[in-house]
Each structure stands twice: as C-alpha cells, then as structure tokens.
Short mmCIF file of N, CA and C in Angstrom, two decimals:
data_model
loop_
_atom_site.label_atom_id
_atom_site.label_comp_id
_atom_site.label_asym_id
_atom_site.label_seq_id
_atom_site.Cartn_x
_atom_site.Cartn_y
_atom_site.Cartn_z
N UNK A 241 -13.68 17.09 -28.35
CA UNK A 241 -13.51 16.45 -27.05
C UNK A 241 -12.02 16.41 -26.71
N UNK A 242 -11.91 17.01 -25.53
CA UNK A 242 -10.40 16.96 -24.99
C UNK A 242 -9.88 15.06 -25.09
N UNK A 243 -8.47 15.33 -25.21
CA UNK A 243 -8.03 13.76 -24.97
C UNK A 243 -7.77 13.59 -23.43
N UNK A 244 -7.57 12.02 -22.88
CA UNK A 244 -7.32 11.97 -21.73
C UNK A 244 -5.85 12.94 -20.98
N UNK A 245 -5.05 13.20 -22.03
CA UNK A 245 -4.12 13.56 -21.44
C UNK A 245 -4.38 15.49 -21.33
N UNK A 246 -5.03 15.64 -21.97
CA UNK A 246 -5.85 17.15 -21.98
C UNK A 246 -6.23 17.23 -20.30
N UNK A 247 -7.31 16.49 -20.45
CA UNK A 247 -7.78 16.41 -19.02
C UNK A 247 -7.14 16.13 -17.63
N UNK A 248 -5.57 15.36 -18.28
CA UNK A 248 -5.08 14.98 -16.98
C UNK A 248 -4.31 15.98 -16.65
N UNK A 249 -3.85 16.75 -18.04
CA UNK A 249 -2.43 17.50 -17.37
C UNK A 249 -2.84 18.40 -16.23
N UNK A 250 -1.51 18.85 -15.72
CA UNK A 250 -1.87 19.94 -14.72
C UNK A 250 -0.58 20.70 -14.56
N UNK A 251 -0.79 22.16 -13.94
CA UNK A 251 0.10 22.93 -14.18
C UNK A 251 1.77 22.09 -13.91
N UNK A 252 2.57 22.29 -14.75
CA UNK A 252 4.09 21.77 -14.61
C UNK A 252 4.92 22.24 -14.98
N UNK A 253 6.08 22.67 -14.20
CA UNK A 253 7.75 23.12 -14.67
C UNK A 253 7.82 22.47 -16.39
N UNK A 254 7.75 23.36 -16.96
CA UNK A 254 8.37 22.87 -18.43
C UNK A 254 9.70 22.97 -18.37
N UNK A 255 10.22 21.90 -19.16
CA UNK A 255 11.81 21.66 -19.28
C UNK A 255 11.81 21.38 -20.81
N UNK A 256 13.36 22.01 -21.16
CA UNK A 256 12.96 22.36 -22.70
C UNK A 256 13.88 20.92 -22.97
N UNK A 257 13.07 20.46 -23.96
CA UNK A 257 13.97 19.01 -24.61
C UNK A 257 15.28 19.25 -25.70
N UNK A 258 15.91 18.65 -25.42
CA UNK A 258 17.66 18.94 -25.69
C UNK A 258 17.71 18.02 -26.80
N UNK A 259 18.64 17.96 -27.97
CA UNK A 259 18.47 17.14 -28.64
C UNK A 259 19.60 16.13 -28.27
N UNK A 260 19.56 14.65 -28.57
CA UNK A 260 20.33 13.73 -28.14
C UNK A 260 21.69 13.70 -28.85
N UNK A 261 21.68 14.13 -30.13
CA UNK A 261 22.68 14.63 -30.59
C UNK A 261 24.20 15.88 -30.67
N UNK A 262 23.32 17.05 -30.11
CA UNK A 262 23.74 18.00 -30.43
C UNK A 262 23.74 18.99 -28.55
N UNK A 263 23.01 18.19 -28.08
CA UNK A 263 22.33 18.74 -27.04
C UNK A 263 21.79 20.67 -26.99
N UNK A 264 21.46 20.96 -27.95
CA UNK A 264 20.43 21.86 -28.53
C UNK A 264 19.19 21.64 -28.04
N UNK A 265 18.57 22.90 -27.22
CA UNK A 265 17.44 22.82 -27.12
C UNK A 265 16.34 23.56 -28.30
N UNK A 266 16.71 23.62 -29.43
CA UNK A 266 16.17 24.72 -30.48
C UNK A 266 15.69 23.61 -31.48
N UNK A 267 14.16 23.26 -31.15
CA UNK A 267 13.42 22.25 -32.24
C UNK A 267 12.29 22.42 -32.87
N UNK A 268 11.72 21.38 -33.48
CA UNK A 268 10.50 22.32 -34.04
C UNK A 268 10.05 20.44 -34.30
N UNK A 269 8.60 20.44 -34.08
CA UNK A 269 7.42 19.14 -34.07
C UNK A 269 7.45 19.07 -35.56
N UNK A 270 7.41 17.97 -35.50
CA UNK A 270 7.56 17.00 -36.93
C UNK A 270 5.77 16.45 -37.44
N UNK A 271 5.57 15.60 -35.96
CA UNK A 271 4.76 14.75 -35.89
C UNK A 271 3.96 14.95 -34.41
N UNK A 272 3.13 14.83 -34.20
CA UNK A 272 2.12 14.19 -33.40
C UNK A 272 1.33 13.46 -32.97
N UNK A 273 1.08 12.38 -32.47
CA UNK A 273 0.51 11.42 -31.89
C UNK A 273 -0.31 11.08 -31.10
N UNK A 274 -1.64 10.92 -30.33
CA UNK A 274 -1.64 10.45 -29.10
C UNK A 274 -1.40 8.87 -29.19
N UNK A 275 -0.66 8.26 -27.75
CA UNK A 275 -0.93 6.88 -27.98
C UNK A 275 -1.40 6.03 -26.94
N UNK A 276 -1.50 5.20 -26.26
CA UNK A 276 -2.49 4.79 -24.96
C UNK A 276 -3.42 5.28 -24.65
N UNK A 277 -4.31 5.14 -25.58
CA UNK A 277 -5.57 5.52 -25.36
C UNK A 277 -5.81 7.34 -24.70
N UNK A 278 -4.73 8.00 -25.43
CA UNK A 278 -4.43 9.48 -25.19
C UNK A 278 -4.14 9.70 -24.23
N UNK A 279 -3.24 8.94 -23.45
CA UNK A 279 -2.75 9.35 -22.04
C UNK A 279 -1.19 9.73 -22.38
N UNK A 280 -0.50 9.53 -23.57
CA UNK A 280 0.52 9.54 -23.63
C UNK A 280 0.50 10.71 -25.15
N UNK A 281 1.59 11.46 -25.21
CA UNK A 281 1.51 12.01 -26.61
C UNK A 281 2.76 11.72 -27.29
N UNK A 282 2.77 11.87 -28.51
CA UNK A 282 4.36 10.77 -28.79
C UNK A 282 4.71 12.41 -30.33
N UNK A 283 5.57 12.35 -29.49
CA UNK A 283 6.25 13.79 -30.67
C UNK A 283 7.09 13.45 -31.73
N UNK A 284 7.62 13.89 -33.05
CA UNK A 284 8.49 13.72 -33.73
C UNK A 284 9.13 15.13 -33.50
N UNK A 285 10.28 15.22 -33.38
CA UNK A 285 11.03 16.19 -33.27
C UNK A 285 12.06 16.66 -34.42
N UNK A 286 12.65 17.85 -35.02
CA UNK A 286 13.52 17.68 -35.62
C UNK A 286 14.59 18.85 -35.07
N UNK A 287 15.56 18.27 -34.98
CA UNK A 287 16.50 19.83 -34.39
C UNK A 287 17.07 20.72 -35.24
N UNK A 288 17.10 22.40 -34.73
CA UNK A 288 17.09 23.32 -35.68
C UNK A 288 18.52 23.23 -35.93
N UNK A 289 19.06 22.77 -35.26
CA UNK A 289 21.34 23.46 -35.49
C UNK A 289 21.54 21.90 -36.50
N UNK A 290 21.32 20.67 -36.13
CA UNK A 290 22.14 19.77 -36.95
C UNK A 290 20.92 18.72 -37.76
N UNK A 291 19.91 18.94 -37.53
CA UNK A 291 19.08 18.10 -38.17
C UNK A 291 18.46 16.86 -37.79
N UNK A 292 18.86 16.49 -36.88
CA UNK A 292 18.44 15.54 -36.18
C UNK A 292 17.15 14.96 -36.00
N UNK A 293 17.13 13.61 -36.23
CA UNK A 293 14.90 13.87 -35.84
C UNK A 293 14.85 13.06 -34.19
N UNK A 294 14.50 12.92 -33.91
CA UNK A 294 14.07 12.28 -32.29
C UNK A 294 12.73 11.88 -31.51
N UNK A 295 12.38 11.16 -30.86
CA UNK A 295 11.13 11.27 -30.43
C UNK A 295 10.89 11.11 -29.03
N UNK A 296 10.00 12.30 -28.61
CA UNK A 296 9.73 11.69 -27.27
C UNK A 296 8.45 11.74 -26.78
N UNK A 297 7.76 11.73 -25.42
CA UNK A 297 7.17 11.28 -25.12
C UNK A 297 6.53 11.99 -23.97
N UNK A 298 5.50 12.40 -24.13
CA UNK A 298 4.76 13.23 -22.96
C UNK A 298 3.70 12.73 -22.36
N UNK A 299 3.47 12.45 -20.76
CA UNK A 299 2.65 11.96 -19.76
C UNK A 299 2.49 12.93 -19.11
N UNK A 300 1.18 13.01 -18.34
CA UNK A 300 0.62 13.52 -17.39
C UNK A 300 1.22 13.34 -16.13
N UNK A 301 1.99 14.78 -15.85
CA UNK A 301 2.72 14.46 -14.02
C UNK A 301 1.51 13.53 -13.18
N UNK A 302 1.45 13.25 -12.37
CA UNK A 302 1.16 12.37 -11.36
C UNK A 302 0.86 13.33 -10.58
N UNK A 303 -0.29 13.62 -9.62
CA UNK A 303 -1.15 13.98 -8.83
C UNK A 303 -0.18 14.23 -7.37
N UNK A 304 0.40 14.80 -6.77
CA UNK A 304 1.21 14.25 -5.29
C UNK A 304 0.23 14.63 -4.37
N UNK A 305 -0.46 13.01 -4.10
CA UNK A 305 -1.25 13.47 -2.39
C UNK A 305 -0.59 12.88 -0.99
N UNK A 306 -0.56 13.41 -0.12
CA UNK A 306 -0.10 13.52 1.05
C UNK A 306 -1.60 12.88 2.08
N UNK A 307 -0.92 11.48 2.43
CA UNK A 307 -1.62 10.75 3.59
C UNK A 307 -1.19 11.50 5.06
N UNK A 308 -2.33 11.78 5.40
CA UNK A 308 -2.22 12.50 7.08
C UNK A 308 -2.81 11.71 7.67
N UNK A 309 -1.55 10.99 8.55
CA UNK A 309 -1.72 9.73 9.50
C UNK A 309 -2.55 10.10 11.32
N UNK A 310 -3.14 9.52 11.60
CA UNK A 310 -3.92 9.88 12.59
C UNK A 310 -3.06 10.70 13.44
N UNK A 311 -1.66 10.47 13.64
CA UNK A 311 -1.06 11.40 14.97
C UNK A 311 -0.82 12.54 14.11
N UNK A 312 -1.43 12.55 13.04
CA UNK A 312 -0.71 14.10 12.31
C UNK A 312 0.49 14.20 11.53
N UNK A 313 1.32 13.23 11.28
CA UNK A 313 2.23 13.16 10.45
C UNK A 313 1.59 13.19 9.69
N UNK A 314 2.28 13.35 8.62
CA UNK A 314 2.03 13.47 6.76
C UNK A 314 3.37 12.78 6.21
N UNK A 315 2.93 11.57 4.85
CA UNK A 315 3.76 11.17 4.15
C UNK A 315 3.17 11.33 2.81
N UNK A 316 3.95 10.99 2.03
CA UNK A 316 3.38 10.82 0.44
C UNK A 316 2.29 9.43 0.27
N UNK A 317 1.48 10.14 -0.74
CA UNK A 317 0.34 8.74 -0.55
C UNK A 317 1.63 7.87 -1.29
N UNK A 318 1.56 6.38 -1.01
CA UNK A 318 2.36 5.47 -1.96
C UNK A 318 1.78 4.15 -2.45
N UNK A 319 0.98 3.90 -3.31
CA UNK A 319 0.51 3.23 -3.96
C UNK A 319 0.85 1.32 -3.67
N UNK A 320 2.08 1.57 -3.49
CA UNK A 320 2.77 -0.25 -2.81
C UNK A 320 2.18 -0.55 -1.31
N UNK A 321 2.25 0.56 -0.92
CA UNK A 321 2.08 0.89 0.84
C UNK A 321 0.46 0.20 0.84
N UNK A 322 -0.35 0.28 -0.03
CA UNK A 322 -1.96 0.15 0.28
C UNK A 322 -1.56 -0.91 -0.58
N UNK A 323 -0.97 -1.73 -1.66
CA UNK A 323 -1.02 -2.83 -1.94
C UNK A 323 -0.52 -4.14 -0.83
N UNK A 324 0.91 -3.42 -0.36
CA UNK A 324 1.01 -4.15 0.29
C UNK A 324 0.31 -4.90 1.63
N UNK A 325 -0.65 -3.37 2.28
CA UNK A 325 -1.54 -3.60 3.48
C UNK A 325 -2.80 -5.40 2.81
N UNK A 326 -3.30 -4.49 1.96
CA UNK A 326 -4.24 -5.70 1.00
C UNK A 326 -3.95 -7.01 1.15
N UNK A 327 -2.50 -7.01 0.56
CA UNK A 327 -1.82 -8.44 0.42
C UNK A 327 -1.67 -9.31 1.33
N UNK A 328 -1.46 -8.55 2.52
CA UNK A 328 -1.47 -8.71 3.88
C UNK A 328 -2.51 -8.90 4.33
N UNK A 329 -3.86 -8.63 4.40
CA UNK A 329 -5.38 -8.87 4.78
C UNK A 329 -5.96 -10.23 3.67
N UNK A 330 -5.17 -10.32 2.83
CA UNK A 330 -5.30 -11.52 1.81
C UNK A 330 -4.70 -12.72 1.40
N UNK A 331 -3.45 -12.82 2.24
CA UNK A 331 -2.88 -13.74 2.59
C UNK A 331 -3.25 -15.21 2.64
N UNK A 332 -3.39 -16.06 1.69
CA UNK A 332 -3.67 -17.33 1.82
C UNK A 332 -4.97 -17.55 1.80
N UNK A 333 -5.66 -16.63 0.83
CA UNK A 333 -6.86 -16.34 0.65
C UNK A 333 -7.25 -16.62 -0.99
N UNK A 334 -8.66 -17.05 -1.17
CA UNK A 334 -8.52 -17.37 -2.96
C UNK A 334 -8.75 -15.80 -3.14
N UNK A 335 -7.76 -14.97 -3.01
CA UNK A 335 -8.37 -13.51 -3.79
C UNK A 335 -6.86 -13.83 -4.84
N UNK A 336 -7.07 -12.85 -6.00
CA UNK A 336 -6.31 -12.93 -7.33
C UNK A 336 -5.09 -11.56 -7.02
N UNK A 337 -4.22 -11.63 -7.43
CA UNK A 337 -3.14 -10.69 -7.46
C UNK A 337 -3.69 -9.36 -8.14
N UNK A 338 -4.64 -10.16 -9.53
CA UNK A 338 -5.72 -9.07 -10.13
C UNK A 338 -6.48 -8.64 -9.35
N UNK A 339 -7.57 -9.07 -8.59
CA UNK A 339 -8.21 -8.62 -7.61
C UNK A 339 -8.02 -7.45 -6.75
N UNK A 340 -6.59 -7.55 -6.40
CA UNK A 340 -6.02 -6.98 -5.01
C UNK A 340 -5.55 -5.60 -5.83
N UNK A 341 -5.07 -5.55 -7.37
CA UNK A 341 -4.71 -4.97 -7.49
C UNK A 341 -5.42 -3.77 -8.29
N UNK A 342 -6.70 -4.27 -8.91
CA UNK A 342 -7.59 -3.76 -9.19
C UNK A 342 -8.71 -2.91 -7.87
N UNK A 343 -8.42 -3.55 -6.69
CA UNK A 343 -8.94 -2.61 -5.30
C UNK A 343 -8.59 -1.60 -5.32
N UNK A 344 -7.02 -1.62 -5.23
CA UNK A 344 -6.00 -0.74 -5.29
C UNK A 344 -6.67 0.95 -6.11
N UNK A 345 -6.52 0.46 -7.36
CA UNK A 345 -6.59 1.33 -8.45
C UNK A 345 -8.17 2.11 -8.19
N UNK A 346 -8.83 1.08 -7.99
CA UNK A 346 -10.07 1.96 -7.37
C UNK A 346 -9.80 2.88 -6.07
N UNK A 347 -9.87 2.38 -5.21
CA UNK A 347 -9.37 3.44 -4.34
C UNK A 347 -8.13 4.59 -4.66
N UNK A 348 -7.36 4.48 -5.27
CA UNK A 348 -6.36 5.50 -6.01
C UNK A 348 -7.10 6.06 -6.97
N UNK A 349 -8.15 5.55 -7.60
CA UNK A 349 -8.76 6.49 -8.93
C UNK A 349 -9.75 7.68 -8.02
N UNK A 350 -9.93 6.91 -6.64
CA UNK A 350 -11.38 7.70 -5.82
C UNK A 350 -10.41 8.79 -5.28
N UNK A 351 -9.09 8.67 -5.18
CA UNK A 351 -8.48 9.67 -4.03
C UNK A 351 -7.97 10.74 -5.10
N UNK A 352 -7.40 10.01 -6.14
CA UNK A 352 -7.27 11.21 -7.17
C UNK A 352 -8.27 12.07 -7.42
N UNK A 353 -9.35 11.68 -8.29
CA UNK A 353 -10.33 12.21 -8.08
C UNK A 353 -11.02 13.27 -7.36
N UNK A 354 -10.65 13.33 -6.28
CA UNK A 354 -11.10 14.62 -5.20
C UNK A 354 -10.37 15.47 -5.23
N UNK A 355 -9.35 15.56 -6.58
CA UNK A 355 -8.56 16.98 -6.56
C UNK A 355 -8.20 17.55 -5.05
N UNK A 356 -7.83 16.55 -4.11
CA UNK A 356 -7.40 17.36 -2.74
C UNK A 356 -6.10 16.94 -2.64
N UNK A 357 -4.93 17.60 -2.29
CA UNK A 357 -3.80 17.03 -2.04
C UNK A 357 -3.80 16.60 -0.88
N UNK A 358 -4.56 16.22 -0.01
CA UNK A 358 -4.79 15.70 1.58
C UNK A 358 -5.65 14.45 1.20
N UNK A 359 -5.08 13.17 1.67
CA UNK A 359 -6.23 12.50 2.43
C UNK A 359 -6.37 11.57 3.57
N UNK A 360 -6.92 11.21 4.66
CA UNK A 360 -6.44 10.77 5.81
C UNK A 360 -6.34 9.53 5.51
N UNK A 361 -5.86 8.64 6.73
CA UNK A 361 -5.07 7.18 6.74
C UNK A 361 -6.73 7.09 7.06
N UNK A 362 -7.29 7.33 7.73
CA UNK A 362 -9.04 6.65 8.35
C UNK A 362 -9.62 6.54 6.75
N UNK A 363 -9.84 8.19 5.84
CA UNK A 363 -10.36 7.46 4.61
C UNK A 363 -9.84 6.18 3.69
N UNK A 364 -8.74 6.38 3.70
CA UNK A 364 -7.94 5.20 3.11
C UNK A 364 -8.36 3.86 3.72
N UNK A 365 -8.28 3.80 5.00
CA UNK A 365 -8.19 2.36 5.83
C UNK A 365 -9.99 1.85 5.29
N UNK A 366 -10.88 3.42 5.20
CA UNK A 366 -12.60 2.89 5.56
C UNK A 366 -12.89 2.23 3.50
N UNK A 367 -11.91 2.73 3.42
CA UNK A 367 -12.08 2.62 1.80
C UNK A 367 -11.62 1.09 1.41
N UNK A 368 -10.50 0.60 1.92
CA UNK A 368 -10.76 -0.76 1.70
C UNK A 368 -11.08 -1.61 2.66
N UNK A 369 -11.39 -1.50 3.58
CA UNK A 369 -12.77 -2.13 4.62
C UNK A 369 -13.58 -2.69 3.71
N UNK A 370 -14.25 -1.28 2.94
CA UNK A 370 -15.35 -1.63 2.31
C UNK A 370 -15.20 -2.33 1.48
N UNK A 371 -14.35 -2.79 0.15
CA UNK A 371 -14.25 -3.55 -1.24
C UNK A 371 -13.79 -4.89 -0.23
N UNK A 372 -13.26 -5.15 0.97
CA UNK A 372 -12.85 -6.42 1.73
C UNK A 372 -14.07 -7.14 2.19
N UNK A 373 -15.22 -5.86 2.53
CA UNK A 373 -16.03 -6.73 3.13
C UNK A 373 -16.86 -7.48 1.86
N UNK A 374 -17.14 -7.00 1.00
CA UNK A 374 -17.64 -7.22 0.15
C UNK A 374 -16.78 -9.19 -0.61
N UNK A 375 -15.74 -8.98 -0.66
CA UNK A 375 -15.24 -9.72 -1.35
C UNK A 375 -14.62 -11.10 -0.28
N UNK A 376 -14.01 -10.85 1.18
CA UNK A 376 -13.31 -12.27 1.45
C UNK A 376 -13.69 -11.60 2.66
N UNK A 377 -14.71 -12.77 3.87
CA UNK A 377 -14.78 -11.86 5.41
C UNK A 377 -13.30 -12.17 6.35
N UNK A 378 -13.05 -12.92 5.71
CA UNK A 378 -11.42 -13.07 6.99
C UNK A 378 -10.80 -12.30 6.35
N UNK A 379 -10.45 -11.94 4.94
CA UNK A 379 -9.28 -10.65 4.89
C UNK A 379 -9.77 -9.58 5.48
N UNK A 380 -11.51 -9.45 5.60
CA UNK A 380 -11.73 -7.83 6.00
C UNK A 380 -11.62 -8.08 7.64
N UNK A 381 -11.79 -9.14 8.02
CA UNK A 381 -11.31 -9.44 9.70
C UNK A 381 -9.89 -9.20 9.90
N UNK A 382 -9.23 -9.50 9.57
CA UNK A 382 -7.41 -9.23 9.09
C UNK A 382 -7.05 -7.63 9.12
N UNK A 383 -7.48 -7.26 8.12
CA UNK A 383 -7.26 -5.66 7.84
C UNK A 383 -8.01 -5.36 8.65
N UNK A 384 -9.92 -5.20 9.38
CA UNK A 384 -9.83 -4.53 10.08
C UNK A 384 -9.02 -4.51 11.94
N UNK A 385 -8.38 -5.66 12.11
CA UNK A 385 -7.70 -5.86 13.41
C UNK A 385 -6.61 -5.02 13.22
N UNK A 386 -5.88 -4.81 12.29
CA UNK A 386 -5.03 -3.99 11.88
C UNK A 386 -5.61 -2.38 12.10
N UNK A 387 -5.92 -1.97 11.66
CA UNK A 387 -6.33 -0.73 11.17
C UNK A 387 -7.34 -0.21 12.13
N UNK A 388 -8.23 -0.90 13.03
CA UNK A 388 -9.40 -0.59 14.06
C UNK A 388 -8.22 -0.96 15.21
N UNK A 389 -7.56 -1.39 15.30
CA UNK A 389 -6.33 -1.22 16.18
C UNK A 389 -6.58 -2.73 17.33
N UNK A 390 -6.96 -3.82 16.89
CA UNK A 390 -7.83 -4.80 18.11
C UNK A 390 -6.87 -5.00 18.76
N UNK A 391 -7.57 -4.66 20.45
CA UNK A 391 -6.26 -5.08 21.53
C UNK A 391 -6.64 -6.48 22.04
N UNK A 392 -8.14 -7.15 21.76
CA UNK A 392 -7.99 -8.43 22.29
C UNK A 392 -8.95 -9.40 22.29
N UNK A 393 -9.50 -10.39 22.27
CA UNK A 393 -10.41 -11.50 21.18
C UNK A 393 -11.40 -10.66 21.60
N UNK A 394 -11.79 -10.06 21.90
CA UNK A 394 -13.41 -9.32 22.38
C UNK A 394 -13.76 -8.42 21.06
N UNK A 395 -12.80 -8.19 20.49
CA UNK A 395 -12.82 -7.20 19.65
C UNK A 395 -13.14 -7.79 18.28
N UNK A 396 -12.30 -9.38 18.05
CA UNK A 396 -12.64 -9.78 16.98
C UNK A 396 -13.93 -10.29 16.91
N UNK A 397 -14.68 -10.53 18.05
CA UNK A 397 -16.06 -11.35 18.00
C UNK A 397 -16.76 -10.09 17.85
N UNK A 398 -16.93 -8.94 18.44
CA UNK A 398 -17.96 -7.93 17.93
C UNK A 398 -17.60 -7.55 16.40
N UNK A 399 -16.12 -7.27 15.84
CA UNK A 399 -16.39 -6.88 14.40
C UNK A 399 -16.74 -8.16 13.58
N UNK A 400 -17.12 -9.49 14.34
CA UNK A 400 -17.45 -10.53 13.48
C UNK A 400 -18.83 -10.44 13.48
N UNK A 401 -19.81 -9.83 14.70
CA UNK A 401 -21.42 -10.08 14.92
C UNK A 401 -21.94 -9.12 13.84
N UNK A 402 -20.95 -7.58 13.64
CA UNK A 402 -21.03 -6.60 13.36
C UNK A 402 -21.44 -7.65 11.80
N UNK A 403 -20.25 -7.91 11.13
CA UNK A 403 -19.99 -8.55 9.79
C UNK A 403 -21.54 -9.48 9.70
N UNK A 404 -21.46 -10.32 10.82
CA UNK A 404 -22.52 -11.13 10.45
C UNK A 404 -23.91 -10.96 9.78
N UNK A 405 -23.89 -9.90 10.81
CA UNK A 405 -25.35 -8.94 10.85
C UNK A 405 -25.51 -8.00 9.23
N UNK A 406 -24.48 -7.61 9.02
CA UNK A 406 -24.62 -6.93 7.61
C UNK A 406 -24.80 -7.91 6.24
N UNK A 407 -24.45 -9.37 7.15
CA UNK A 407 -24.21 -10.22 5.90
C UNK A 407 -25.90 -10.82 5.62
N UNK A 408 -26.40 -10.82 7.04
CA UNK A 408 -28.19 -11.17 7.58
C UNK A 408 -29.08 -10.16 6.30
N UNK A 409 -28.56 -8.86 7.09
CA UNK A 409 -29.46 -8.20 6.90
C UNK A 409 -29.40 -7.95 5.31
N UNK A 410 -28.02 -8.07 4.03
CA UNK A 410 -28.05 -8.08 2.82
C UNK A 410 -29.03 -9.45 2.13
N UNK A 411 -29.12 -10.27 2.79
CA UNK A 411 -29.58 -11.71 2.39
C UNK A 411 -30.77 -11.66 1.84
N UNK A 412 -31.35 -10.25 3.70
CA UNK A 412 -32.65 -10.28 3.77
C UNK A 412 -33.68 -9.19 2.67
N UNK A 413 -32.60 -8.45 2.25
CA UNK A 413 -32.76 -7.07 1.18
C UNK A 413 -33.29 -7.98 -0.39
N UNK A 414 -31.82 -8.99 -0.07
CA UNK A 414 -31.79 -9.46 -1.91
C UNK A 414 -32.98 -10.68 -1.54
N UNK A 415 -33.55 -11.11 -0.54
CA UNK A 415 -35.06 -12.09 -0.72
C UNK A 415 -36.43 -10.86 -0.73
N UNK A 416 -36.30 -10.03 -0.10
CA UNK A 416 -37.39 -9.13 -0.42
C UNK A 416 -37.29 -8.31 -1.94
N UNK A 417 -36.30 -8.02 -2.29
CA UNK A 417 -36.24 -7.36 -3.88
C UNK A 417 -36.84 -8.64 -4.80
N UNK A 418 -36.70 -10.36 -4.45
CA UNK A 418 -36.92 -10.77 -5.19
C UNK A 418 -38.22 -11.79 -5.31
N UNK A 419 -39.33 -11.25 -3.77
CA UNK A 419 -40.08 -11.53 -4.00
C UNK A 419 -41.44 -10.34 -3.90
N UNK A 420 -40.54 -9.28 -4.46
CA UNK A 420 -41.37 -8.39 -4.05
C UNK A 420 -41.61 -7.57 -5.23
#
C-alpha cells in the first residue's frame, strides 16, 4: 500500500539538497522515515565531500487551485479567505473556532479532491451554504446575504421561508422514518 505521501505527491521541480556544512550537493540517504502519519518523509543524509550527516524533510507540494470569481477574474484559492468569510457568517454565534475550522478543511479536502485546478466562487459560496445551513440558521442567513448578493429585507424573508420550509419538511422526513 502506497503511503499518504505516495499518493499525494505530484509532479515537482526537484531541487538538489546542499549540505549545511559544506554546501555540496553530492549525498547519499542514511535513513528513512515516514512521519505524520506518512505525509511527511524524514531523511538521514550523509555528505559525500566532508561527512556530514543532516536531516531533512519531504512534504507533498500543495495542490494550486485558482478561484474564478463570477466577473471572471481568477485568484489563488486561499484557505484564510473562506475562513475568514465563515467567521464572519458566525460571528457571535455558539459555533467553535473548531467547528468553523473543520468546515473549512472539508470543503478544501472536496476542492482538492477534484484534481481540477479551477473552481468557481458559486461552488465555493454553495459549499458552505450547505454545512451553515445545517449547523447555525442566522450564520447561514449572514453568509447567504453576502454571497446571494441581498439588496433589501424582501430578500431576507424569502431566504428565511425558503430555510423554514427545508427545516418543516426535514422534521417531517425524520417523523416518518421513525414511525414508519
């Protein structure tokens, strides 16, 4: 079975490791390791000109996806950028710093995942809609006024009937599963 870091790597510029001593790039593996649960590989090194031993440390580059914002710009996806939106839809809310940040990682594990270097600001925005509605209805009222763009109270009372109605009609699912 491949290790996690097997599976994660992906093609990358190799850069040859220099020794800290000698700055020689001419070495040869001592040791091998995986460590974090094989996401990390941990080398012993020894250098060929002065002897030196050293160790370093190999991770899986990082995925670069590119958010394509509704007018068509493109930025780098950025991981703070969707924490911070969250934090913001959660504001003075009993949700947990864990919570918010564990959303996060789900939706970043779902976007990685699709091996696409594209993904739009709409999937992103519909992606935590969904874990909001589920969990606090005024943060997902919050984020969606934000993000559905609300120009004015008309807007918050239909995505509230909208909410209501999904909240009816789940009630009505989990009393029929449980008398049925």
């Amino acid at each position: 079975m491949r290790s996690k870091f097997e599976r994660e790597t992906r093609e990358v510029e190799v850069i040859p490791v220099r020794c800290p001593r000698c700055s020689n790039n001419e070495d040869r593996v001592v040791e091998t390791r995986e460590i974090a649960d094989g996401s990390v590989i941990r080398r012993r090194r020894e250098c060929e000109v002065c002897g030196s031993r050293y160790t370093t440390y190999e991770r899986p580059a990082p995925q670069q996806v590119v958010v394509v914002k509704r007018d068509g710009r493109a930025e780098p996806f950025m991981r703070e950028k969707l924490i911070r939106g969250v934090e913001k839809a959660c504001a003075n809310r009993p949700v947990s710093t864990d919570v918010i940040l564990s959303i996060v990682q789900e939706i970043e594990d779902e976007v990685l995942s699709r091996n696409s270097a594209e993904v739009t600001s709409a999937h992103l925005g519909e992606a935590v809609l969904s874990k909001l509605v589920e969990l606090d209805s005024v943060a997902y009222l919050r984020f969606a006024s934000v993000y559905k763009r609300f120009g004015d109270p008309s807007d918050f009372s239909e995505e509230l009937e909208k909410l209501k109605k999904r909240r009816r009609t789940a009630r009505a699912s989990t009393a029929s599963q449980q008398h049925g």
